[in-house]
mmCIF file of C-alpha atoms and ligand atoms in Angstrom:
data_model
loop_
_atom_site.group_PDB
_atom_site.id
_atom_site.type_symbol
_atom_site.label_atom_id
_atom_site.label_comp_id
_atom_site.label_asym_id
_atom_site.label_seq_id
_atom_site.Cartn_x
_atom_site.Cartn_y
_atom_site.Cartn_z
ATOM 1 C CA MET A 92 99.513 83.989 104.426
ATOM 2 C CA GLN A 93 98.100 82.122 107.411
ATOM 3 C CA ALA A 94 94.740 81.670 105.713
ATOM 4 C CA TYR A 95 96.288 80.363 102.488
ATOM 5 C CA ALA A 96 98.542 77.979 104.394
ATOM 6 C CA GLN A 97 95.554 76.708 106.362
ATOM 7 C CA ARG A 98 93.461 76.332 103.239
ATOM 8 C CA ALA A 99 95.902 73.848 101.791
ATOM 9 C CA ALA A 100 96.711 72.053 105.057
ATOM 10 C CA PRO A 101 96.639 69.257 106.098
ATOM 11 C CA SER A 102 96.541 67.792 102.602
ATOM 12 C CA SER A 103 99.765 69.631 101.812
ATOM 13 C CA ASP A 104 103.046 69.967 103.627
ATOM 14 C CA HIS A 105 102.567 73.703 104.066
ATOM 15 C CA ASP A 106 103.919 74.828 107.402
ATOM 16 C CA VAL A 107 101.246 77.184 108.722
ATOM 17 C CA GLU A 108 103.508 78.767 111.313
ATOM 18 C CA LEU A 109 106.305 79.331 108.802
ATOM 19 C CA TRP A 110 103.918 80.966 106.330
ATOM 20 C CA THR A 111 102.366 83.114 109.066
ATOM 21 C CA VAL A 112 105.641 84.365 110.483
ATOM 22 C CA THR A 113 107.078 84.972 107.022
ATOM 23 C CA GLY A 114 104.054 87.123 106.242
ATOM 24 C CA LEU A 115 104.384 89.021 109.500
ATOM 25 C CA LEU A 116 108.115 89.663 109.136
ATOM 26 C CA HIS A 117 108.603 90.251 105.419
ATOM 27 C CA ASP A 118 108.381 94.047 105.759
ATOM 28 C CA ALA A 119 109.715 94.285 109.328
ATOM 29 C CA ASP A 120 112.598 96.567 108.339
ATOM 30 C CA TYR A 121 110.652 98.732 105.937
ATOM 31 C CA GLU A 122 109.958 101.705 108.174
ATOM 32 C CA ARG A 123 113.588 102.123 109.182
ATOM 33 C CA PHE A 124 115.204 101.129 105.880
ATOM 34 C CA PRO A 125 112.763 102.015 103.091
ATOM 35 C CA ASP A 126 115.497 102.845 100.558
ATOM 36 C CA MET A 127 115.534 99.871 98.206
ATOM 37 C CA ASP A 128 118.580 101.301 96.429
ATOM 38 C CA ASP A 129 120.644 100.977 99.595
ATOM 39 C CA ALA A 130 122.394 97.741 98.653
ATOM 40 C CA GLU A 131 123.564 97.138 102.208
ATOM 41 C CA GLN A 132 120.666 97.882 104.504
ATOM 42 C CA GLY A 133 117.742 98.788 102.265
ATOM 43 C CA HIS A 134 114.521 96.822 102.706
ATOM 44 C CA PRO A 135 114.395 93.831 102.954
ATOM 45 C CA ARG A 136 118.142 93.277 103.345
ATOM 46 C CA THR A 137 118.219 94.288 107.004
ATOM 47 C CA ILE A 138 115.472 91.898 108.082
ATOM 48 C CA MET A 139 117.024 89.120 105.970
ATOM 49 C CA ALA A 140 120.399 89.625 107.686
ATOM 50 C CA GLU A 141 118.774 89.741 111.107
ATOM 51 C CA LEU A 142 116.859 86.519 110.466
ATOM 52 C CA GLU A 143 120.006 84.806 109.214
ATOM 53 C CA ARG A 144 121.798 85.916 112.356
ATOM 54 C CA ARG A 145 119.024 84.305 114.391
ATOM 55 C CA ASP A 146 119.161 81.058 112.375
ATOM 56 C CA ALA A 147 115.690 81.514 110.941
ATOM 57 C CA PRO A 148 114.658 78.902 108.362
ATOM 58 C CA PRO A 149 116.387 79.577 105.013
ATOM 59 C CA GLU A 150 112.994 79.235 103.261
ATOM 60 C CA MET A 151 111.796 82.269 105.213
ATOM 61 C CA VAL A 152 114.795 84.368 104.243
ATOM 62 C CA ARG A 153 114.531 83.331 100.596
ATOM 63 C CA ALA A 154 110.810 84.113 100.519
ATOM 64 C CA ILE A 155 111.464 87.574 101.904
ATOM 65 C CA ALA A 156 114.110 88.139 99.236
ATOM 66 C CA SER A 157 111.733 86.960 96.527
ATOM 67 C CA HIS A 158 109.024 89.495 97.377
ATOM 68 C CA ALA A 159 111.469 92.289 96.493
ATOM 69 C CA ASP A 160 111.705 91.897 92.717
ATOM 70 C CA TYR A 161 114.784 94.158 92.524
ATOM 71 C CA LEU A 162 116.817 91.523 94.393
ATOM 72 C CA GLY A 163 116.421 89.177 91.439
ATOM 73 C CA VAL A 164 115.164 86.177 93.424
ATOM 74 C CA GLU A 165 112.246 84.723 91.495
ATOM 75 C CA PRO A 166 109.282 83.559 93.652
ATOM 76 C CA GLU A 167 109.168 79.807 93.114
ATOM 77 C CA SER A 168 107.866 77.821 96.092
ATOM 78 C CA PRO A 169 104.151 77.951 96.961
ATOM 79 C CA MET A 170 104.982 80.116 99.991
ATOM 80 C CA GLU A 171 107.014 82.546 97.884
ATOM 81 C CA ARG A 172 104.377 82.820 95.194
ATOM 82 C CA THR A 173 101.642 83.290 97.776
ATOM 83 C CA LEU A 174 103.561 86.050 99.569
ATOM 84 C CA VAL A 175 103.798 87.994 96.316
ATOM 85 C CA ALA A 176 100.169 87.224 95.527
ATOM 86 C CA VAL A 177 98.793 88.604 98.793
ATOM 87 C CA ASP A 178 101.254 91.388 99.611
ATOM 88 C CA GLU A 179 100.065 94.277 97.427
ATOM 89 C CA LEU A 180 96.468 93.023 97.439
ATOM 90 C CA SER A 181 96.296 93.078 101.248
ATOM 91 C CA GLY A 182 97.492 96.668 101.304
ATOM 92 C CA PHE A 183 94.958 97.601 98.663
ATOM 93 C CA LEU A 184 92.093 95.905 100.533
ATOM 94 C CA VAL A 185 93.035 97.694 103.751
ATOM 95 C CA ALA A 186 92.948 100.977 101.817
ATOM 96 C CA CYS A 187 89.480 100.065 100.479
ATOM 97 C CA ALA A 188 88.255 99.196 103.969
ATOM 98 C CA GLN A 189 89.568 102.445 105.401
ATOM 99 C CA VAL A 190 87.337 104.576 103.175
ATOM 100 C CA ARG A 191 84.167 102.577 103.866
ATOM 101 C CA PRO A 192 81.911 103.228 106.884
ATOM 102 C CA GLU A 193 81.547 99.453 107.251
ATOM 103 C CA GLY A 194 85.272 98.870 107.016
ATOM 104 C CA ILE A 195 86.177 95.454 105.623
ATOM 105 C CA HIS A 196 82.646 94.114 106.233
ATOM 106 C CA GLY A 197 80.684 93.662 103.035
ATOM 107 C CA LEU A 198 83.608 94.548 100.774
ATOM 108 C CA THR A 199 83.208 92.631 97.500
ATOM 109 C CA PRO A 200 85.537 91.727 94.618
ATOM 110 C CA LYS A 201 83.295 93.848 92.392
ATOM 111 C CA SER A 202 83.877 97.032 94.402
ATOM 112 C CA VAL A 203 87.579 96.220 94.716
ATOM 113 C CA LYS A 204 87.847 95.961 90.926
ATOM 114 C CA LYS A 205 86.132 99.318 90.585
ATOM 115 C CA LYS A 206 88.691 100.868 92.927
ATOM 116 C CA LEU A 207 91.535 99.224 91.007
ATOM 117 C CA LYS A 208 90.389 101.142 87.932
ATOM 118 C CA GLN A 209 90.756 104.489 89.744
ATOM 119 C CA PRO A 210 94.453 105.345 89.295
ATOM 120 C CA SER A 211 94.376 107.984 92.038
ATOM 121 C CA PHE A 212 93.071 105.590 94.687
ATOM 122 C CA ALA A 213 95.909 103.994 96.708
ATOM 123 C CA ALA A 214 98.150 105.070 93.845
ATOM 124 C CA ALA A 215 101.259 103.479 95.378
ATOM 125 C CA VAL A 216 99.805 99.999 94.972
ATOM 126 C CA SER A 217 100.969 98.331 91.766
ATOM 127 C CA ARG A 218 97.891 97.276 89.767
ATOM 128 C CA GLU A 219 100.089 94.900 87.828
ATOM 129 C CA ASP A 220 101.168 93.120 91.020
ATOM 130 C CA VAL A 221 97.600 92.912 92.306
ATOM 131 C CA ARG A 222 96.285 91.527 89.003
ATOM 132 C CA GLY A 223 99.233 89.195 88.493
ATOM 133 C CA GLY A 224 99.080 87.765 91.995
ATOM 134 C CA ALA A 225 96.112 85.505 91.385
ATOM 135 C CA ASP A 226 97.758 84.060 88.267
ATOM 136 C CA ARG A 227 100.907 83.363 90.240
ATOM 137 C CA ILE A 228 99.043 81.007 92.566
ATOM 138 C CA GLU A 229 96.643 79.835 89.858
ATOM 139 C CA VAL A 230 93.523 81.069 91.595
ATOM 140 C CA ASP A 231 90.687 82.906 89.838
ATOM 141 C CA PHE A 232 91.058 86.643 90.471
ATOM 142 C CA ASP A 233 87.648 87.177 92.101
ATOM 143 C CA GLU A 234 88.107 84.085 94.231
ATOM 144 C CA HIS A 235 91.538 85.308 95.320
ATOM 145 C CA VAL A 236 90.186 88.757 96.268
ATOM 146 C CA ALA A 237 87.239 87.242 98.163
ATOM 147 C CA PHE A 238 89.571 84.863 99.988
ATOM 148 C CA VAL A 239 91.929 87.612 101.135
ATOM 149 C CA ILE A 240 88.983 89.828 102.162
ATOM 150 C CA ALA A 241 87.671 86.973 104.317
ATOM 151 C CA ALA A 242 91.129 86.417 105.807
ATOM 152 C CA LEU A 243 91.468 90.100 106.710
ATOM 153 C CA GLU A 244 87.907 90.227 108.030
ATOM 154 C CA ALA A 245 88.708 87.350 110.378
ATOM 155 C CA GLN A 246 91.474 89.553 111.850
ATOM 156 C CA ALA A 247 89.458 92.792 111.789
ATOM 157 C CA ASP A 248 89.959 93.461 115.506
ATOM 158 C CA GLU A 249 93.749 93.348 115.315
ATOM 159 C CA LEU A 250 93.844 95.195 112.002
ATOM 160 C CA ASP A 251 91.313 97.816 113.039
ATOM 161 C CA LEU A 252 89.146 97.149 110.003
ATOM 162 C CA HIS A 253 85.661 97.443 111.476
ATOM 163 C CA GLY A 254 85.125 100.904 110.003
ATOM 164 C CA ARG A 255 83.530 103.935 111.559
ATOM 165 C CA SER A 256 80.473 102.018 112.688
ATOM 166 C CA ALA A 257 82.628 100.344 115.335
ATOM 167 C CA ALA A 258 83.888 103.633 116.725
HETATM 168 FE FE1 FE2 B 67 108.219 94.678 101.140
#
């Protein structure tokens, strides 16, 4: 989210901090409230309520709602569409990096596409969401994958994505 916000700035009015924090917080309640059928507290309702309580920007709360398709809030703004575009893909790329000795380094769109075709690999990740994400932000699929790989690689220390070679 930070990388995509920075890519467009300063020619756009994208708020880099808003995009970054929205990305960081969008799943903040997931571990405690994973039950999406819990209409009161289920992810992401708890984090949305908490952010509202803290007077977080309404755009942040709406974006978090829009990444959960079962809440019926269609992703519309660039930030909302980008969140949906990078969410499942980021998880998938981390899964790819975790099975490579080199981690995220040297990961290519070509090898990612190969993994996407293996239904058993990171089976929880929706292929439809990953494929549809690039269209949502009108970026070529390979370009989108390469961009998110580069963004994750830039944070490889924090995300522990250097692979076994770093151990
Ligand atoms: Fe989520």
